Amino acid sequence: MEAQKTTAKYWVWFFIWTIIMILLLVYVRQYFWLALPGVCTYFVKAMDIM
């Protein structure tokens, strides 16, 4: 049997990056794109796709 991996820390990082992305979108629009890779990466890891 395979050991089940925990993805809780990836979900936490995903929500942290999402909050950062929203704050950047509201306050400093031109830097919104800097947070996008973090959001996408940790969402994929949290869904256990990668």
PDB file of N, CA and C in Angstrom:
ATOM      1  N   MET A   1       0.830  -1.189   0.000  1.00  0.00           N
ATOM      2  CA  MET A   1       0.000   0.000   0.000  1.00  0.00           C
ATOM      3  C   MET A   1       0.871   1.248   0.000  1.00  0.00           C
ATOM      4  N   GLU A   2       0.378   2.259  -0.647  1.00  0.00           N
ATOM      5  CA  GLU A   2       1.090   3.524  -0.678  1.00  0.00           C
ATOM      6  C   GLU A   2       0.755   4.354   0.556  1.00  0.00           C
ATOM      7  N   ALA A   3       1.746   5.035   1.058  1.00  0.00           N
ATOM      8  CA  ALA A   3       1.517   5.943   2.175  1.00  0.00           C
ATOM      9  C   ALA A   3       0.840   7.200   1.643  1.00  0.00           C
ATOM     10  N   GLN A   4      -0.172   7.643   2.353  1.00  0.00           N
ATOM     11  CA  GLN A   4      -0.905   8.830   1.916  1.00  0.00           C
ATOM     12  C   GLN A   4      -0.130  10.080   2.314  1.00  0.00           C
ATOM     13  N   LYS A   5       0.112  10.955   1.342  1.00  0.00           N
ATOM     14  CA  LYS A   5       0.851  12.184   1.601  1.00  0.00           C
ATOM     15  C   LYS A   5      -0.092  13.251   2.145  1.00  0.00           C
ATOM     16  N   THR A   6       0.412  14.019   3.076  1.00  0.00           N
ATOM     17  CA  THR A   6      -0.376  15.125   3.603  1.00  0.00           C
ATOM     18  C   THR A   6      -0.113  16.384   2.773  1.00  0.00           C
ATOM     19  N   THR A   7      -1.162  17.067   2.449  1.00  0.00           N
ATOM     20  CA  THR A   7      -1.039  18.280   1.635  1.00  0.00           C
ATOM     21  C   THR A   7      -1.459  19.523   2.415  1.00  0.00           C
ATOM     22  N   ALA A   8      -1.569  19.410   3.722  1.00  0.00           N
ATOM     23  CA  ALA A   8      -2.047  20.530   4.541  1.00  0.00           C
ATOM     24  C   ALA A   8      -1.114  21.729   4.443  1.00  0.00           C
ATOM     25  N   LYS A   9       0.197  21.496   4.471  1.00  0.00           N
ATOM     26  CA  LYS A   9       1.114  22.640   4.407  1.00  0.00           C
ATOM     27  C   LYS A   9       1.032  23.336   3.056  1.00  0.00           C
ATOM     28  N   TYR A  10       0.752  22.585   1.992  1.00  0.00           N
ATOM     29  CA  TYR A  10       0.604  23.210   0.678  1.00  0.00           C
ATOM     30  C   TYR A  10      -0.669  24.046   0.603  1.00  0.00           C
ATOM     31  N   TRP A  11      -1.734  23.598   1.276  1.00  0.00           N
ATOM     32  CA  TRP A  11      -2.954  24.400   1.315  1.00  0.00           C
ATOM     33  C   TRP A  11      -2.724  25.700   2.075  1.00  0.00           C
ATOM     34  N   VAL A  12      -1.965  25.623   3.160  1.00  0.00           N
ATOM     35  CA  VAL A  12      -1.658  26.833   3.919  1.00  0.00           C
ATOM     36  C   VAL A  12      -0.867  27.811   3.051  1.00  0.00           C
ATOM     37  N   TRP A  13       0.162  27.327   2.367  1.00  0.00           N
ATOM     38  CA  TRP A  13       0.957  28.185   1.481  1.00  0.00           C
ATOM     39  C   TRP A  13       0.105  28.751   0.347  1.00  0.00           C
ATOM     40  N   PHE A  14      -0.819  27.945  -0.175  1.00  0.00           N
ATOM     41  CA  PHE A  14      -1.700  28.425  -1.240  1.00  0.00           C
ATOM     42  C   PHE A  14      -2.541  29.605  -0.759  1.00  0.00           C
ATOM     43  N   PHE A  15      -3.121  29.493   0.442  1.00  0.00           N
ATOM     44  CA  PHE A  15      -3.952  30.578   0.948  1.00  0.00           C
ATOM     45  C   PHE A  15      -3.124  31.815   1.301  1.00  0.00           C
ATOM     46  N   ILE A  16      -1.906  31.608   1.791  1.00  0.00           N
ATOM     47  CA  ILE A  16      -1.027  32.751   2.059  1.00  0.00           C
ATOM     48  C   ILE A  16      -0.714  33.487   0.765  1.00  0.00           C
ATOM     49  N   TRP A  17      -0.346  32.741  -0.279  1.00  0.00           N
ATOM     50  CA  TRP A  17      -0.044  33.362  -1.574  1.00  0.00           C
ATOM     51  C   TRP A  17      -1.283  34.021  -2.179  1.00  0.00           C
ATOM     52  N   THR A  18      -2.451  33.436  -1.954  1.00  0.00           N
ATOM     53  CA  THR A  18      -3.682  34.035  -2.475  1.00  0.00           C
ATOM     54  C   THR A  18      -3.955  35.375  -1.800  1.00  0.00           C
ATOM     55  N   ILE A  19      -3.744  35.443  -0.503  1.00  0.00           N
ATOM     56  CA  ILE A  19      -3.927  36.713   0.213  1.00  0.00           C
ATOM     57  C   ILE A  19      -2.926  37.748  -0.284  1.00  0.00           C
ATOM     58  N   ILE A  20      -1.670  37.321  -0.473  1.00  0.00           N
ATOM     59  CA  ILE A  20      -0.657  38.234  -0.999  1.00  0.00           C
ATOM     60  C   ILE A  20      -1.054  38.728  -2.384  1.00  0.00           C
ATOM     61  N   MET A  21      -1.552  37.826  -3.222  1.00  0.00           N
ATOM     62  CA  MET A  21      -1.948  38.199  -4.573  1.00  0.00           C
ATOM     63  C   MET A  21      -3.099  39.207  -4.550  1.00  0.00           C
ATOM     64  N   ILE A  22      -4.071  38.998  -3.682  1.00  0.00           N
ATOM     65  CA  ILE A  22      -5.202  39.920  -3.594  1.00  0.00           C
ATOM     66  C   ILE A  22      -4.747  41.286  -3.099  1.00  0.00           C
ATOM     67  N   LEU A  23      -3.866  41.287  -2.099  1.00  0.00           N
ATOM     68  CA  LEU A  23      -3.353  42.563  -1.597  1.00  0.00           C
ATOM     69  C   LEU A  23      -2.567  43.303  -2.670  1.00  0.00           C
ATOM     70  N   LEU A  24      -1.766  42.586  -3.426  1.00  0.00           N
ATOM     71  CA  LEU A  24      -1.037  43.226  -4.516  1.00  0.00           C
ATOM     72  C   LEU A  24      -1.987  43.749  -5.585  1.00  0.00           C
ATOM     73  N   LEU A  25      -3.035  43.005  -5.854  1.00  0.00           N
ATOM     74  CA  LEU A  25      -4.011  43.427  -6.859  1.00  0.00           C
ATOM     75  C   LEU A  25      -4.732  44.703  -6.428  1.00  0.00           C
ATOM     76  N   VAL A  26      -4.989  44.827  -5.134  1.00  0.00           N
ATOM     77  CA  VAL A  26      -5.704  45.996  -4.638  1.00  0.00           C
ATOM     78  C   VAL A  26      -4.781  47.212  -4.544  1.00  0.00           C
ATOM     79  N   TYR A  27      -3.567  47.019  -4.009  1.00  0.00           N
ATOM     80  CA  TYR A  27      -2.718  48.164  -3.701  1.00  0.00           C
ATOM     81  C   TYR A  27      -1.675  48.485  -4.767  1.00  0.00           C
ATOM     82  N   VAL A  28      -1.054  47.470  -5.341  1.00  0.00           N
ATOM     83  CA  VAL A  28       0.027  47.704  -6.308  1.00  0.00           C
ATOM     84  C   VAL A  28      -0.215  46.802  -7.513  1.00  0.00           C
ATOM     85  N   ARG A  29      -1.072  47.248  -8.410  1.00  0.00           N
ATOM     86  CA  ARG A  29      -1.506  46.401  -9.515  1.00  0.00           C
ATOM     87  C   ARG A  29      -0.381  45.893 -10.410  1.00  0.00           C
ATOM     88  N   GLN A  30       0.651  46.669 -10.624  1.00  0.00           N
ATOM     89  CA  GLN A  30       1.691  46.257 -11.562  1.00  0.00           C
ATOM     90  C   GLN A  30       2.518  45.091 -11.029  1.00  0.00           C
ATOM     91  N   TYR A  31       2.477  44.816  -9.720  1.00  0.00           N
ATOM     92  CA  TYR A  31       3.223  43.698  -9.145  1.00  0.00           C
ATOM     93  C   TYR A  31       2.358  42.465  -8.876  1.00  0.00           C
ATOM     94  N   PHE A  32       1.124  42.489  -9.341  1.00  0.00           N
ATOM     95  CA  PHE A  32       0.207  41.360  -9.187  1.00  0.00           C
ATOM     96  C   PHE A  32       0.796  40.081  -9.769  1.00  0.00           C
ATOM     97  N   TRP A  33       1.498  40.191 -10.868  1.00  0.00           N
ATOM     98  CA  TRP A  33       2.031  39.018 -11.567  1.00  0.00           C
ATOM     99  C   TRP A  33       3.122  38.307 -10.785  1.00  0.00           C
ATOM    100  N   LEU A  34       3.757  38.981  -9.847  1.00  0.00           N
ATOM    101  CA  LEU A  34       4.819  38.356  -9.061  1.00  0.00           C
ATOM    102  C   LEU A  34       4.282  37.275  -8.122  1.00  0.00           C
ATOM    103  N   ALA A  35       3.051  37.388  -7.693  1.00  0.00           N
ATOM    104  CA  ALA A  35       2.473  36.401  -6.776  1.00  0.00           C
ATOM    105  C   ALA A  35       1.796  35.248  -7.510  1.00  0.00           C
ATOM    106  N   LEU A  36       1.536  35.408  -8.776  1.00  0.00           N
ATOM    107  CA  LEU A  36       0.807  34.386  -9.528  1.00  0.00           C
ATOM    108  C   LEU A  36       1.510  33.028  -9.587  1.00  0.00           C
ATOM    109  N   PRO A  37       2.824  32.951  -9.806  1.00  0.00           N
ATOM    110  CA  PRO A  37       3.468  31.634  -9.807  1.00  0.00           C
ATOM    111  C   PRO A  37       3.354  30.903  -8.472  1.00  0.00           C
ATOM    112  N   GLY A  38       3.422  31.631  -7.361  1.00  0.00           N
ATOM    113  CA  GLY A  38       3.275  30.998  -6.054  1.00  0.00           C
ATOM    114  C   GLY A  38       1.888  30.420  -5.860  1.00  0.00           C
ATOM    115  N   VAL A  39       0.878  31.151  -6.281  1.00  0.00           N
ATOM    116  CA  VAL A  39      -0.502  30.674  -6.154  1.00  0.00           C
ATOM    117  C   VAL A  39      -0.709  29.418  -7.002  1.00  0.00           C
ATOM    118  N   CYS A  40      -0.288  29.468  -8.232  1.00  0.00           N
ATOM    119  CA  CYS A  40      -0.483  28.323  -9.133  1.00  0.00           C
ATOM    120  C   CYS A  40       0.304  27.098  -8.677  1.00  0.00           C
ATOM    121  N   THR A  41       1.549  27.297  -8.275  1.00  0.00           N
ATOM    122  CA  THR A  41       2.389  26.172  -7.858  1.00  0.00           C
ATOM    123  C   THR A  41       1.818  25.479  -6.637  1.00  0.00           C
ATOM    124  N   TYR A  42       1.467  26.233  -5.622  1.00  0.00           N
ATOM    125  CA  TYR A  42       0.984  25.604  -4.399  1.00  0.00           C
ATOM    126  C   TYR A  42      -0.425  25.057  -4.548  1.00  0.00           C
ATOM    127  N   PHE A  43      -1.221  25.586  -5.467  1.00  0.00           N
ATOM    128  CA  PHE A  43      -2.524  24.972  -5.727  1.00  0.00           C
ATOM    129  C   PHE A  43      -2.342  23.600  -6.356  1.00  0.00           C
ATOM    130  N   VAL A  44      -1.441  23.499  -7.309  1.00  0.00           N
ATOM    131  CA  VAL A  44      -1.187  22.213  -7.964  1.00  0.00           C
ATOM    132  C   VAL A  44      -0.619  21.203  -6.971  1.00  0.00           C
ATOM    133  N   LYS A  45       0.293  21.660  -6.111  1.00  0.00           N
ATOM    134  CA  LYS A  45       0.856  20.747  -5.102  1.00  0.00           C
ATOM    135  C   LYS A  45      -0.202  20.334  -4.078  1.00  0.00           C
ATOM    136  N   ALA A  46      -1.077  21.247  -3.693  1.00  0.00           N
ATOM    137  CA  ALA A  46      -2.129  20.918  -2.732  1.00  0.00           C
ATOM    138  C   ALA A  46      -3.132  19.933  -3.307  1.00  0.00           C
ATOM    139  N   MET A  47      -3.370  20.023  -4.613  1.00  0.00           N
ATOM    140  CA  MET A  47      -4.276  19.070  -5.255  1.00  0.00           C
ATOM    141  C   MET A  47      -3.578  17.731  -5.550  1.00  0.00           C
ATOM    142  N   ASP A  48      -2.293  17.652  -5.245  1.00  0.00           N
ATOM    143  CA  ASP A  48      -1.461  16.460  -5.435  1.00  0.00           C
ATOM    144  C   ASP A  48      -1.397  16.052  -6.904  1.00  0.00           C
ATOM    145  N   ILE A  49      -1.276  17.036  -7.768  1.00  0.00           N
ATOM    146  CA  ILE A  49      -1.134  16.787  -9.206  1.00  0.00           C
ATOM    147  C   ILE A  49       0.340  16.697  -9.573  1.00  0.00           C
ATOM    148  N   MET A  50       1.149  17.456  -8.862  1.00  0.00           N
ATOM    149  CA  MET A  50       2.587  17.475  -9.177  1.00  0.00           C
ATOM    150  C   MET A  50       3.353  16.734  -8.094  1.00  0.00           C
TER     151      MET A  50
END
